[in-house]
Amino acid sequence: MPREKIDLPHHVEYLSILDKDGNVDQDLEPDIPDDQLRKLHRYMLLGRRFDERMLRLQRQGRIGTFAPIKGQEASQIGPVAALREDDWMVPAFREAGAMIWRGQSMEGILLLYGGFNQAGEMPEGINNLPVAVPVGTQVLHAVGLGYGMKYRGDDRVAMTFFGDGATSEGDFHEGLNFAGVFQTPVVFVCQNNHWAISIPRSHQTRSETLAQKALAYGMPGIQVDGNDILATYVAATEAVERARSGGGPTLIECVTYRRSVHTTADDPTRYRTDEEVAEWEERDPITRFQKYLKDKGLLSDQELEELEEEIDTEIRDAVEKTEKRMEELAGEAMVMFEHMYAELPPYLREQRDELARELAAKEGSNG
Amino acid sequence: MAKMTMVQALNHALHQQMRKDDSVVVLGEDVGVDGGVFRVTDGLIDEFGKERVIDTPLAESAIVGTSIGMAIYGLKPVGEIQFSGFSYLAFHQLESHAARMRWRSQGGYHVPMVLRMPYAGGVRALEHHSESREAYYAHTPGLKMVIPSGPRTARALLVSAIQDPDPVIFFEPKSVYRAFREEVPEEEESMPLGQAQVVREGGDITLIAYGAMLRPTLEAAQRLEDEDGVQAEVIDLLTISPLDTDTFAESVRKTGRAVVVHEAPRSFGPGAEVVSRLVEKSFWYLEAPIQRVTGFDIIIPMFAYEQVYLPGVERILRGARETLNA
Ligand SMILES: Cc1ncc(C[n+]2csc(CCOP(=O)(O)OP(=O)(O)O)c2C)c(N)n1
Ligand SMILES: [Mg+2]
């Protein structure tokens, strides 16, 4: 009748490969092809610049509220880089970088934050679910997708993103529990950016780490330096491979920081200090990766300058195109009746006609 | 008397009730240090501390379920759901427990809690931030469902909601939060729940509205007077459940014509209930079919088209004129 420590089948690890100054741990350094390294860098930089541009557009009233990703580029690009195109990605609402990597256009994202229904349309052949605003709720959808993959015998994986705050919602726990019980091929990626609006990570849960919550559901959990793209990529690659080969789900906690506002409606000076933000600026995911690439001879100052220009042009084109599209779509309010059901029921057709008559009358009286 | 916005008036009510009664506690996401995302709870944590103004982890179900326990224990929790669009994560706690505890315990336990939440559209927000789903709560036996229309009614109704012995769902029209100011008396003022208000008298037609729709309805009434020489009576429902039938039934017995206005989808909405009661209570006085001017039975569009969706002065006028000309 002993009283002893119980050995659990899983334990929680911490992983960091590239430190904040860009020094690499050579034992842990993954073997990633040069092109892939360049691509990771390009998408992180694009994510950053696009985010900055959206913030300016929002401040100028050209788009509505959105959730900036600044500082979290490695936490989202590393994980999705481990996916195959035919895998699925289930985002929350702060994954613009991951969405772009996965083939969604900047135009689509701008249109969403510009307030247009039409933005919901997913480009052909892309297995991403749309943005999910209710915190944590999307986690379960990934589990269901994973169940479908397993049921059909497809060697695919579903990856879902959520924040530190989301781990307090019931749906998060129910999702992990289902995935554990059914051994679905799911990778749960928590972007622990230290804040859920004004609530610090320490007030969200008494747990030392978020990764350890995996243990309660019988799956491996790993905490990684979320500002280290090598670490996020390695952890996700392992998790994706495990899931794909029938090894079940994994929880990855990416420790990062939300350097910007929660959304453009938020004023973080009410609840956090400038010093804290400055501290995390020094742990920037992009600067350290650039140093790594330069050390490897994969990036020169001139190449970087050219890349910045290229990205700038791409973003400018996307903004111009979207603003034109928004002008064209502005008069298309009748689309609000589209996609409610496979077929519009008669009473809704009546309501649609009612609105059409109203708009036509208005047009007439203005004309 | 001070001129206040609805946000200030609600904040004032919370301060006053917390000073008066130490069983009142406030809980929710970002209600403490941040003062609430709309600042309705601003400053409370400074005066009352974090034991009474509780910044919770992110879990609506826990906010409501915990409030139920607190209320049974004798506290008066005033919970905040950041947007009504996120209240569904707590719906089971409301339907399965808050609404039933008094009944289930045959009067042994009751749940004097208030659950505040901003609702409705008009602020160019993301998905889930603009819906009007008061019908869910009004349809739930055991809950009360209150919706003020301006700063003064908001303050007075929140006071009553906090003092009420039963669970009250308190919807705040977010487009009204800072839209205008009204005189709000310093001394405590309350209004009975379950009582509508005649806010404009007239004998030709009755316009029934609540929440953010009250102002466009009043404007439409003014235009009916100016442009058509018609005197419209305007009724502000204020409480959706229990619905004050007498006030509007009596008005329609006088005017013989009625239009119900709300932002919520039309089918199975509060307007349907108002019309049914009018048919039951004032049928023989009706001179024309009753009109509903409401949101359409679709998901409220993203904000580029939101203003087209929302009922406004023109749509209310058209409904009123159709009723008048019928
Ligand atoms: C169910 C639900 N409750 C509340 C909100 C309002 N809200 C939006 S984001 C957020 C904080 C989310 O924190 P976290 O999960 O850490 O994600 P982050 O915003 O930091 O990316 C809150 C409370 C919401 N969108 N959904
Ligand atoms: Mg967070």
XYZ file of C-alpha atoms and ligand atoms in Angstrom:
720
model
C 0.000 0.000 0.000
C 2.475 2.535 -1.058
C 2.180 6.251 -1.358
C 4.371 7.210 -4.255
C 4.774 9.493 -7.183
C 2.804 8.467 -10.245
C 4.750 8.299 -13.459
C 2.787 9.810 -16.295
C 3.309 8.577 -19.847
C 4.051 12.123 -20.990
C 6.047 15.006 -19.626
C 6.413 18.651 -20.527
C 9.488 19.902 -22.322
C 10.816 23.335 -23.092
C 12.535 24.037 -26.404
C 14.625 26.969 -27.561
C 17.122 26.728 -30.399
C 17.925 30.274 -31.456
C 18.411 32.706 -28.596
C 17.349 36.325 -28.603
C 20.709 37.445 -29.994
C 20.559 34.996 -32.854
C 22.993 32.431 -31.430
C 22.071 28.905 -32.371
C 22.331 25.742 -30.295
C 24.178 23.569 -32.777
C 23.041 20.297 -31.219
C 19.421 21.278 -31.657
C 19.709 23.116 -34.950
C 17.332 21.507 -37.471
C 18.352 20.697 -40.987
C 16.057 22.981 -42.960
C 16.711 23.557 -46.666
C 17.982 27.052 -47.523
C 14.939 27.870 -49.600
C 12.628 27.005 -46.759
C 14.670 29.176 -44.381
C 14.399 32.078 -46.796
C 10.688 31.481 -47.147
C 10.171 31.474 -43.391
C 11.954 34.797 -43.188
C 10.034 36.292 -46.063
C 6.662 35.425 -44.584
C 7.571 36.660 -41.128
C 8.679 39.971 -42.619
C 5.602 40.161 -44.825
C 3.420 39.440 -41.787
C 5.107 42.248 -39.859
C 4.889 44.822 -42.620
C 1.325 43.934 -43.519
C 0.376 44.275 -39.857
C 1.985 47.722 -39.662
C 0.155 48.748 -42.792
C -3.200 47.532 -41.494
C -2.684 49.491 -38.293
C -2.176 52.672 -40.321
C -5.216 51.897 -42.472
C -7.294 51.370 -39.362
C -6.090 54.607 -37.803
C -7.049 56.407 -41.007
C -10.520 54.870 -40.877
C -9.988 52.856 -44.052
C -10.604 49.498 -42.351
C -12.309 48.533 -39.073
C -11.130 46.813 -35.915
C -8.509 44.093 -36.242
C -6.111 42.119 -34.033
C -2.441 42.858 -34.782
C 0.142 40.048 -34.821
C 3.273 42.117 -34.150
C 5.809 40.029 -32.258
C 4.005 36.729 -32.835
C 5.253 36.015 -36.352
C 7.397 33.014 -35.374
C 4.616 31.530 -33.256
C 2.336 31.229 -36.237
C 4.579 30.845 -39.275
C 6.755 28.101 -37.746
C 3.778 25.842 -36.995
C 1.984 26.229 -40.336
C 5.266 25.701 -42.161
C 5.177 22.164 -40.792
C 1.881 21.462 -42.553
C 1.290 20.053 -46.009
C -1.023 21.915 -48.326
C -3.720 19.276 -47.949
C -3.657 19.499 -44.158
C -6.145 21.782 -42.447
C -5.668 24.973 -40.482
C -8.205 26.280 -37.990
C -7.380 29.812 -36.858
C -8.646 32.063 -34.101
C -8.504 35.757 -35.027
C -4.836 36.731 -34.650
C -3.247 34.580 -37.328
C -2.948 36.824 -40.373
C 0.633 35.600 -40.849
C -0.380 31.941 -40.803
C -3.309 32.610 -43.105
C -1.065 34.213 -45.705
C 1.429 31.344 -45.504
C -1.474 28.986 -46.054
C -2.436 30.719 -49.279
C -5.012 33.302 -48.230
C -4.555 36.683 -49.852
C -3.866 39.990 -48.208
C -6.814 41.302 -50.216
C -9.097 38.797 -48.521
C -7.851 39.785 -45.089
C -8.225 43.499 -45.826
C -11.720 42.904 -47.131
C -12.617 41.098 -43.906
C -11.470 43.973 -41.740
C -13.059 46.361 -44.198
C -16.359 44.834 -43.135
C -17.469 42.890 -46.207
C -19.373 39.590 -46.144
C -17.618 38.582 -49.356
C -14.319 38.204 -47.470
C -15.544 34.920 -46.038
C -15.045 33.144 -49.323
C -11.998 30.860 -49.142
C -9.793 30.692 -52.235
C -10.194 27.420 -54.147
C -8.254 24.485 -52.758
C -7.230 26.022 -49.451
C -8.090 24.009 -46.369
C -8.379 26.829 -43.876
C -11.443 27.553 -41.803
C -12.512 31.197 -41.563
C -11.522 33.411 -38.637
C -13.295 32.407 -35.396
C -13.958 35.333 -33.080
C -15.580 33.566 -30.072
C -12.534 32.633 -28.042
C -11.572 28.955 -27.963
C -14.641 27.701 -29.801
C -12.776 26.702 -32.963
C -10.585 24.191 -31.126
C -13.369 21.610 -31.319
C -13.730 22.011 -35.065
C -10.145 20.907 -35.532
C -10.890 17.811 -33.475
C -13.840 17.018 -35.738
C -11.775 17.560 -38.855
C -9.179 15.247 -37.375
C -11.841 12.654 -36.678
C -12.930 12.845 -40.306
C -9.362 12.376 -41.498
C -8.912 9.338 -39.311
C -12.292 7.909 -40.310
C -11.480 8.285 -43.991
C -7.967 6.956 -43.580
C -6.445 10.175 -44.914
C -2.922 10.849 -43.687
C -3.734 14.445 -42.948
C -3.469 16.655 -39.893
C -5.576 19.496 -38.496
C -3.781 22.333 -36.742
C -5.653 24.851 -34.649
C -4.521 28.132 -33.115
C -5.760 29.861 -29.971
C -4.441 32.186 -27.286
C -3.460 31.854 -23.655
C -6.836 33.267 -22.666
C -8.609 30.576 -24.666
C -7.203 27.881 -22.373
C -9.676 29.073 -19.725
C -12.705 28.312 -21.880
C -14.484 24.995 -21.547
C -14.282 24.358 -25.279
C -10.498 24.187 -25.081
C -10.610 21.458 -22.444
C -13.376 19.559 -24.154
C -11.449 19.701 -27.412
C -8.252 18.344 -25.923
C -10.182 15.666 -24.104
C -11.964 14.472 -27.245
C -8.716 14.504 -29.191
C -7.025 12.477 -26.464
C -9.818 9.943 -26.237
C -10.269 9.561 -29.984
C -6.562 9.978 -30.812
C -7.362 12.360 -33.628
C -4.536 13.804 -35.703
C -4.641 17.311 -34.292
C -1.943 19.798 -33.357
C -3.078 22.366 -30.826
C -1.018 25.545 -31.044
C -1.389 27.993 -28.192
C 0.042 31.417 -28.888
C 0.744 32.432 -25.329
C 1.290 36.143 -25.919
C 1.069 36.870 -22.193
C -2.139 38.860 -22.377
C -5.828 38.300 -22.965
C -6.831 41.919 -23.449
C -5.974 43.251 -19.948
C -5.649 39.929 -18.151
C -2.052 38.744 -17.750
C -1.136 35.141 -18.349
C -0.468 34.692 -14.610
C -4.087 35.548 -13.827
C -5.487 33.242 -16.483
C -4.414 30.022 -14.817
C -2.465 28.970 -11.775
C -0.618 26.391 -13.907
C 3.097 26.974 -14.255
C 2.851 26.356 -17.991
C 0.021 26.030 -20.463
C 1.778 23.090 -22.101
C 1.261 20.955 -18.993
C -2.482 20.967 -19.568
C -1.740 18.366 -22.251
C -0.861 15.845 -19.546
C -4.359 15.921 -18.110
C -5.686 14.790 -21.473
C -3.082 12.129 -22.124
C -1.073 13.807 -24.818
C 2.414 15.275 -25.038
C 2.793 18.985 -24.342
C 5.751 21.122 -25.251
C 6.536 24.721 -24.413
C 8.709 26.497 -26.943
C 10.271 29.911 -27.282
C 7.583 31.315 -29.522
C 9.885 34.007 -30.840
C 12.292 31.391 -32.147
C 11.119 30.220 -35.550
C 13.473 27.232 -35.469
C 11.913 26.010 -32.228
C 8.328 26.529 -33.317
C 9.076 24.827 -36.621
C 10.809 21.859 -35.008
C 8.139 21.319 -32.351
C 5.357 21.562 -34.913
C 7.127 19.256 -37.358
C 7.455 16.590 -34.668
C 3.829 17.002 -33.647
C 2.571 16.920 -37.226
C 4.594 13.796 -38.000
C 3.331 12.078 -34.879
C -0.268 12.953 -35.704
C 0.114 11.902 -39.332
C 1.553 8.555 -38.410
C -1.262 7.710 -35.991
C 0.449 8.897 -32.809
C -2.371 11.232 -31.752
C -2.568 14.877 -30.745
C -0.034 17.290 -29.255
C -0.306 20.608 -27.455
C 2.341 23.189 -28.289
C 2.639 26.329 -26.200
C 4.476 29.087 -28.042
C 5.697 31.625 -25.502
C 5.569 34.958 -27.243
C 4.319 38.467 -26.639
C 1.608 40.702 -28.033
C 3.672 43.815 -28.682
C 0.794 45.818 -30.104
C -2.703 46.627 -28.921
C -5.153 43.764 -28.296
C -7.255 45.153 -31.091
C -7.376 48.634 -32.456
C -10.156 49.380 -29.940
C -7.824 48.729 -26.992
C -5.582 50.997 -24.890
C -2.869 48.807 -23.297
C -1.380 51.681 -21.299
C -4.230 51.071 -18.860
C -2.856 47.715 -17.787
C 0.787 47.163 -18.747
C 4.105 48.964 -18.624
C 6.230 50.286 -21.453
C 9.216 48.523 -19.890
C 7.599 45.146 -20.381
C 6.936 45.910 -24.031
C 10.508 47.173 -24.499
C 11.859 43.981 -22.960
C 10.071 41.924 -25.566
C 11.225 44.156 -28.378
C 14.695 42.851 -27.605
C 13.475 39.328 -28.131
C 12.141 40.115 -31.573
C 11.626 36.968 -33.654
C 12.590 38.555 -36.954
C 15.826 40.320 -35.960
C 17.274 37.197 -34.403
C 16.374 35.088 -37.426
C 17.941 37.643 -39.756
C 21.165 37.414 -37.772
C 21.032 33.624 -38.097
C 20.481 33.830 -41.843
C 23.276 36.360 -42.237
C 25.638 34.125 -40.276
C 24.746 31.297 -42.617
C 25.321 33.480 -45.643
C 21.668 33.284 -46.645
C 20.870 36.984 -46.316
C 22.851 40.108 -47.101
C 21.990 43.702 -46.285
C 21.289 44.309 -49.914
C 19.047 41.273 -50.249
C 17.159 42.409 -47.219
C 16.682 45.861 -48.673
C 15.408 44.362 -51.913
C 13.097 42.061 -50.049
C 11.682 44.955 -48.039
C 10.983 46.810 -51.279
C 9.391 43.786 -52.861
C 7.151 43.277 -49.860
C 6.277 46.944 -49.730
C 5.140 46.847 -53.341
C 3.144 43.664 -52.768
C 1.336 45.214 -49.830
C 0.729 48.468 -51.660
C -0.763 46.579 -54.593
C -2.976 44.544 -52.273
C -4.251 47.681 -50.536
C -4.934 49.464 -53.813
C -6.708 46.464 -55.261
C -8.791 45.987 -52.146
C -9.807 49.615 -51.861
C -10.991 49.509 -55.444
C -12.871 46.302 -54.751
C -14.428 47.813 -51.627
C -15.710 50.709 -53.700
C -17.217 48.301 -56.201
C -18.782 46.164 -53.506
C -20.135 49.082 -51.485
C -23.397 49.037 -53.416
C -23.850 45.267 -53.192
C -25.698 45.189 -49.888
C -28.176 42.628 -51.223
C -25.484 39.966 -50.784
C -26.462 39.923 -47.123
C -29.205 37.486 -48.105
C -26.753 35.116 -49.757
C -25.390 31.953 -48.168
C -27.909 31.801 -45.338
C -29.103 28.385 -46.497
C -28.381 26.170 -49.474
C -31.711 27.446 -50.734
C -33.387 30.658 -49.620
C -36.767 29.817 -48.062
C -39.842 31.677 -49.332
C -40.218 34.004 -46.340
C -36.616 35.111 -46.768
C -37.107 35.650 -50.472
C -39.943 37.970 -49.506
C -37.729 39.857 -47.095
C -35.021 40.105 -49.718
C -37.484 41.538 -52.220
C -38.720 43.945 -49.585
C -35.188 45.294 -49.136
C -34.579 45.371 -52.886
C -37.688 47.519 -53.348
C -36.573 49.827 -50.570
C -33.116 50.256 -52.109
C -34.596 50.798 -55.576
C -36.948 53.460 -54.233
C -34.066 55.188 -52.515
C -32.038 55.036 -55.720
C -35.005 56.526 -57.573
C -35.480 59.391 -55.146
C -31.747 60.164 -55.153
C -31.460 59.950 -58.935
C -28.412 66.476 -11.704
C -25.534 65.864 -14.055
C -25.542 65.260 -17.766
C -24.303 61.765 -18.405
C -23.762 59.337 -21.238
C -25.203 55.861 -20.817
C -21.750 54.546 -19.912
C -21.410 57.152 -17.173
C -24.940 56.549 -15.934
C -24.368 52.796 -15.638
C -21.053 53.416 -13.946
C -22.784 55.763 -11.533
C -25.419 53.140 -10.706
C -22.731 50.534 -10.002
C -20.744 52.872 -7.773
C -23.840 53.840 -5.823
C -25.172 50.317 -5.363
C -21.763 49.001 -4.311
C -21.399 51.756 -1.723
C -24.828 51.025 -0.378
C -24.713 47.248 -0.258
C -21.548 45.256 0.313
C -23.133 42.126 -1.093
C -22.916 43.630 -4.593
C -19.883 42.318 -6.464
C -18.899 42.850 -10.085
C -17.229 40.154 -12.160
C -16.247 39.581 -15.751
C -13.509 39.765 -18.335
C -11.471 42.971 -18.137
C -13.930 44.659 -15.755
C -11.290 45.498 -13.141
C -7.974 47.057 -14.082
C -9.147 47.868 -17.600
C -12.519 49.166 -16.405
C -14.400 47.084 -18.982
C -13.858 47.337 -22.717
C -16.539 50.030 -22.861
C -15.435 51.485 -19.482
C -18.769 50.833 -17.794
C -16.948 49.481 -14.730
C -14.237 52.152 -14.808
C -12.859 53.096 -11.402
C -14.770 50.441 -9.457
C -11.665 48.434 -8.666
C -9.966 51.525 -7.234
C -12.795 52.162 -4.835
C -13.874 48.628 -3.966
C -10.792 46.486 -4.546
C -10.233 43.323 -6.489
C -12.214 41.064 -4.169
C -15.373 42.900 -5.169
C -14.457 43.877 -8.699
C -13.238 40.630 -10.093
C -11.164 40.293 -13.236
C -11.991 36.734 -14.187
C -10.188 34.297 -16.447
C -11.714 34.097 -19.906
C -14.751 31.859 -19.391
C -18.337 33.026 -19.755
C -19.768 29.808 -18.399
C -17.685 30.233 -15.263
C -18.735 33.867 -14.866
C -22.403 32.914 -14.910
C -22.120 29.612 -13.041
C -20.038 31.237 -10.306
C -22.500 34.112 -10.108
C -25.260 31.593 -9.467
C -23.337 30.138 -6.536
C -22.536 33.584 -5.190
C -26.164 34.625 -5.458
C -27.383 31.527 -3.650
C -24.903 32.340 -0.904
C -26.402 35.804 -0.500
C -24.195 37.974 -2.662
C -25.566 40.084 -5.485
C -23.279 39.426 -8.413
C -23.367 41.799 -11.358
C -21.652 39.865 -14.114
C -20.514 41.314 -17.391
C -20.358 39.426 -20.662
C -18.091 41.441 -22.926
C -20.489 41.258 -25.872
C -23.867 39.533 -25.966
C -22.505 37.491 -28.880
C -20.352 35.595 -26.390
C -23.109 34.870 -23.911
C -23.964 31.575 -25.593
C -20.904 30.028 -23.974
C -22.848 30.504 -20.742
C -26.317 29.806 -22.028
C -26.623 26.445 -20.328
C -25.916 28.018 -16.933
C -28.685 30.553 -17.511
C -31.266 28.139 -18.883
C -30.399 25.110 -16.768
C -29.747 26.800 -13.444
C -30.137 30.576 -13.058
C -33.662 30.446 -14.441
C -34.676 27.338 -12.498
C -33.084 27.434 -9.083
C -36.030 29.134 -7.378
C -38.445 26.665 -8.971
C -36.274 23.603 -8.462
C -35.785 24.329 -4.780
C -39.430 25.343 -4.424
C -38.468 28.780 -3.182
C -35.612 27.571 -0.984
C -32.894 29.146 -3.105
C -33.069 32.057 -5.453
C -30.608 33.749 -7.744
C -30.525 37.556 -7.417
C -27.947 38.127 -10.125
C -27.632 40.593 -12.974
C -25.873 39.747 -16.193
C -24.999 42.877 -18.145
C -23.944 42.811 -21.761
C -23.690 45.202 -24.677
C -25.862 44.138 -27.614
C -27.009 45.299 -31.061
C -25.304 46.953 -33.959
C -24.194 50.269 -35.303
C -20.577 50.453 -34.174
C -18.779 48.976 -37.214
C -17.592 45.929 -35.322
C -16.419 42.427 -36.203
C -18.672 39.388 -36.454
C -20.527 38.460 -33.215
C -20.389 42.045 -31.935
C -23.628 43.393 -33.419
C -26.401 40.870 -32.899
C -29.719 41.350 -31.090
C -30.768 38.053 -29.552
C -32.948 39.245 -26.671
C -35.565 36.713 -27.733
C -33.410 33.819 -26.453
C -33.557 35.201 -22.943
C -37.075 36.555 -23.099
C -38.136 33.083 -24.214
C -36.592 31.494 -21.119
C -39.063 31.160 -18.226
C -37.406 32.295 -15.007
C -35.255 35.046 -16.495
C -36.078 38.720 -16.754
C -34.898 40.595 -19.819
C -34.324 44.342 -19.597
C -33.162 46.809 -22.267
C -32.807 50.506 -21.466
C -32.866 53.118 -24.209
C -30.964 56.045 -22.742
C -28.746 57.124 -19.840
C -31.523 57.816 -17.382
C -33.498 54.630 -17.965
C -30.233 52.655 -17.973
C -29.281 53.934 -14.552
C -32.726 53.486 -13.032
C -33.262 50.020 -14.477
C -29.821 48.787 -13.457
C -30.587 49.845 -9.894
C -33.831 47.874 -9.999
C -32.143 44.901 -11.634
C -29.518 44.758 -8.875
C -32.204 44.979 -6.202
C -34.428 42.415 -7.920
C -34.591 38.988 -6.256
C -34.468 37.115 -9.585
C -31.919 36.756 -12.385
C -31.998 39.689 -14.786
C -30.394 39.772 -18.211
C -29.517 43.383 -18.857
C -28.810 44.318 -22.483
C -27.075 47.627 -23.132
C -27.446 49.121 -26.628
C -23.819 49.770 -27.436
C -24.536 52.312 -30.150
C -26.233 54.435 -27.460
C -23.361 54.129 -24.955
C -21.845 57.473 -25.877
C -24.339 58.770 -28.425
C -25.968 61.416 -26.226
C -26.259 62.708 -22.678
C -29.214 63.053 -20.371
C -29.821 64.543 -16.969
C -29.367 61.827 -14.364
C -30.197 62.680 -10.747
C -27.467 62.160 -8.163
C -29.790 60.518 -5.638
C -30.816 56.931 -6.226
C -33.537 56.534 -8.797
C -35.081 53.265 -9.850
C -37.824 52.176 -12.214
C -39.947 49.091 -11.774
C -38.988 46.193 -14.003
C -41.823 45.032 -16.209
C -43.185 48.493 -16.852
C -43.141 50.249 -20.217
C -43.133 54.015 -20.635
C -45.181 56.254 -22.872
C -42.472 58.639 -24.057
C -44.584 60.622 -26.493
C -48.333 60.968 -26.501
C -50.504 60.866 -29.577
C -53.860 59.590 -30.695
C -53.371 58.437 -34.277
C -50.913 55.546 -34.160
C -48.821 53.681 -31.581
C -45.121 53.076 -32.252
C -43.585 50.489 -29.932
C -39.811 50.259 -29.619
C -36.935 49.717 -27.174
C -33.169 49.971 -26.877
C -31.286 51.659 -29.682
C -34.436 51.747 -31.821
C -36.179 54.225 -29.543
C -34.429 57.274 -30.934
C -35.110 56.640 -34.627
C -38.677 55.804 -33.623
C -39.065 59.150 -31.848
C -37.578 60.882 -34.861
C -40.057 59.109 -37.119
C -42.876 60.244 -34.807
C -41.725 63.831 -35.129
C -41.627 63.553 -38.905
C -45.102 62.067 -38.957
C -46.267 65.161 -37.133
C -44.315 67.559 -39.344
C -44.954 65.927 -42.689
C -48.255 64.114 -42.288
C -49.936 65.941 -39.430
C -50.169 62.624 -37.614
C -49.848 62.323 -33.836
C -47.945 59.204 -32.968
C -47.773 57.757 -29.476
C -44.375 56.201 -28.748
C -43.900 53.459 -26.194
C -40.521 52.411 -24.830
C -40.856 48.818 -23.641
C -37.769 48.884 -21.361
C -38.458 45.366 -20.082
C -38.893 42.694 -22.728
C -39.795 40.039 -20.180
C -41.998 40.289 -18.227
C -43.611 42.346 -20.960
C -45.925 45.153 -19.891
C -48.992 44.357 -21.973
C -51.295 46.946 -20.442
C -49.399 50.019 -21.571
C -49.347 49.172 -25.262
C -52.696 47.399 -25.332
C -54.320 50.482 -23.852
C -52.551 52.804 -26.244
C -53.692 50.796 -29.240
C -57.249 50.744 -27.967
C -56.978 54.524 -28.329
C -55.105 54.760 -31.637
C -56.296 51.624 -33.432
C -52.973 51.339 -35.262
C -49.593 49.983 -34.253
C -46.050 49.463 -35.489
C -43.484 47.442 -33.518
C -39.829 48.251 -34.113
C -36.754 46.213 -33.242
C -33.310 45.427 -34.558
C -33.610 41.726 -33.814
C -34.644 39.339 -36.587
C -38.360 39.411 -37.307
C -39.453 35.813 -36.910
C -40.139 34.736 -33.326
C -38.837 38.124 -32.167
C -40.234 40.353 -29.403
C -42.408 42.036 -32.034
C -44.228 38.774 -32.651
C -45.122 38.603 -28.971
C -46.299 42.227 -28.882
C -48.490 41.668 -31.932
C -49.976 38.506 -30.426
C -50.885 40.312 -27.240
C -52.408 43.165 -29.196
C -54.486 40.663 -31.104
C -55.557 39.121 -27.810
C -56.245 42.375 -25.956
C -57.044 45.077 -28.509
C -58.284 43.212 -31.566
C -61.696 44.882 -31.742
C -60.074 48.311 -31.704
C -57.671 47.686 -34.575
C -58.248 49.690 -37.730
C -55.361 48.314 -39.744
C -52.962 45.378 -39.791
C -50.107 45.799 -37.309
C -46.691 46.308 -38.891
C -43.364 44.947 -37.769
C -40.303 47.017 -38.687
C -37.397 44.788 -37.731
C -34.108 43.282 -38.707
C -34.318 40.654 -41.423
C -34.151 36.949 -40.605
C -30.528 36.749 -41.610
C -27.204 37.073 -39.849
C -26.521 40.767 -39.467
C -24.052 41.586 -42.235
C -20.491 42.670 -41.707
C -20.319 46.389 -41.083
C -20.048 47.620 -44.668
C -23.740 46.751 -45.089
C -24.847 47.093 -41.501
C -26.655 50.395 -41.956
C -28.681 48.910 -44.792
C -29.727 46.066 -42.515
C -30.640 48.112 -39.456
C -34.128 49.593 -39.265
C -33.881 53.365 -39.396
C -36.141 56.404 -39.511
C -37.119 55.849 -43.154
C -38.135 52.246 -42.671
C -40.119 53.114 -39.553
C -41.864 55.939 -41.408
C -42.750 53.637 -44.252
C -44.195 51.074 -41.864
C -46.185 53.747 -40.065
C -47.538 55.225 -43.291
C -48.571 51.826 -44.601
C -50.470 51.278 -41.375
C -52.014 54.727 -41.536
C -53.072 54.316 -45.147
C -54.404 50.805 -44.807
C -16.079 33.750 -26.027
C -15.490 35.089 -26.118
N -15.413 35.851 -25.010
C -14.882 37.082 -25.081
C -14.407 37.575 -26.251
C -13.802 38.952 -26.307
N -12.360 38.785 -26.505
C -11.820 38.805 -27.726
S -10.215 38.394 -27.703
C -10.193 38.227 -26.038
C -8.943 37.829 -25.350
C -8.350 36.632 -25.961
O -7.166 36.315 -25.327
P -6.245 35.158 -25.868
O -7.015 33.898 -25.979
O -5.025 35.147 -25.037
O -5.919 35.600 -27.369
P -5.146 36.926 -27.833
O -6.175 37.979 -27.978
O -4.140 37.275 -26.827
O -4.577 36.568 -29.153
C -11.457 38.486 -25.511
C -11.791 38.449 -24.087
C -14.512 36.755 -27.383
N -14.072 37.157 -28.591
N -15.045 35.526 -27.291
Mg -3.247 36.123 -25.347
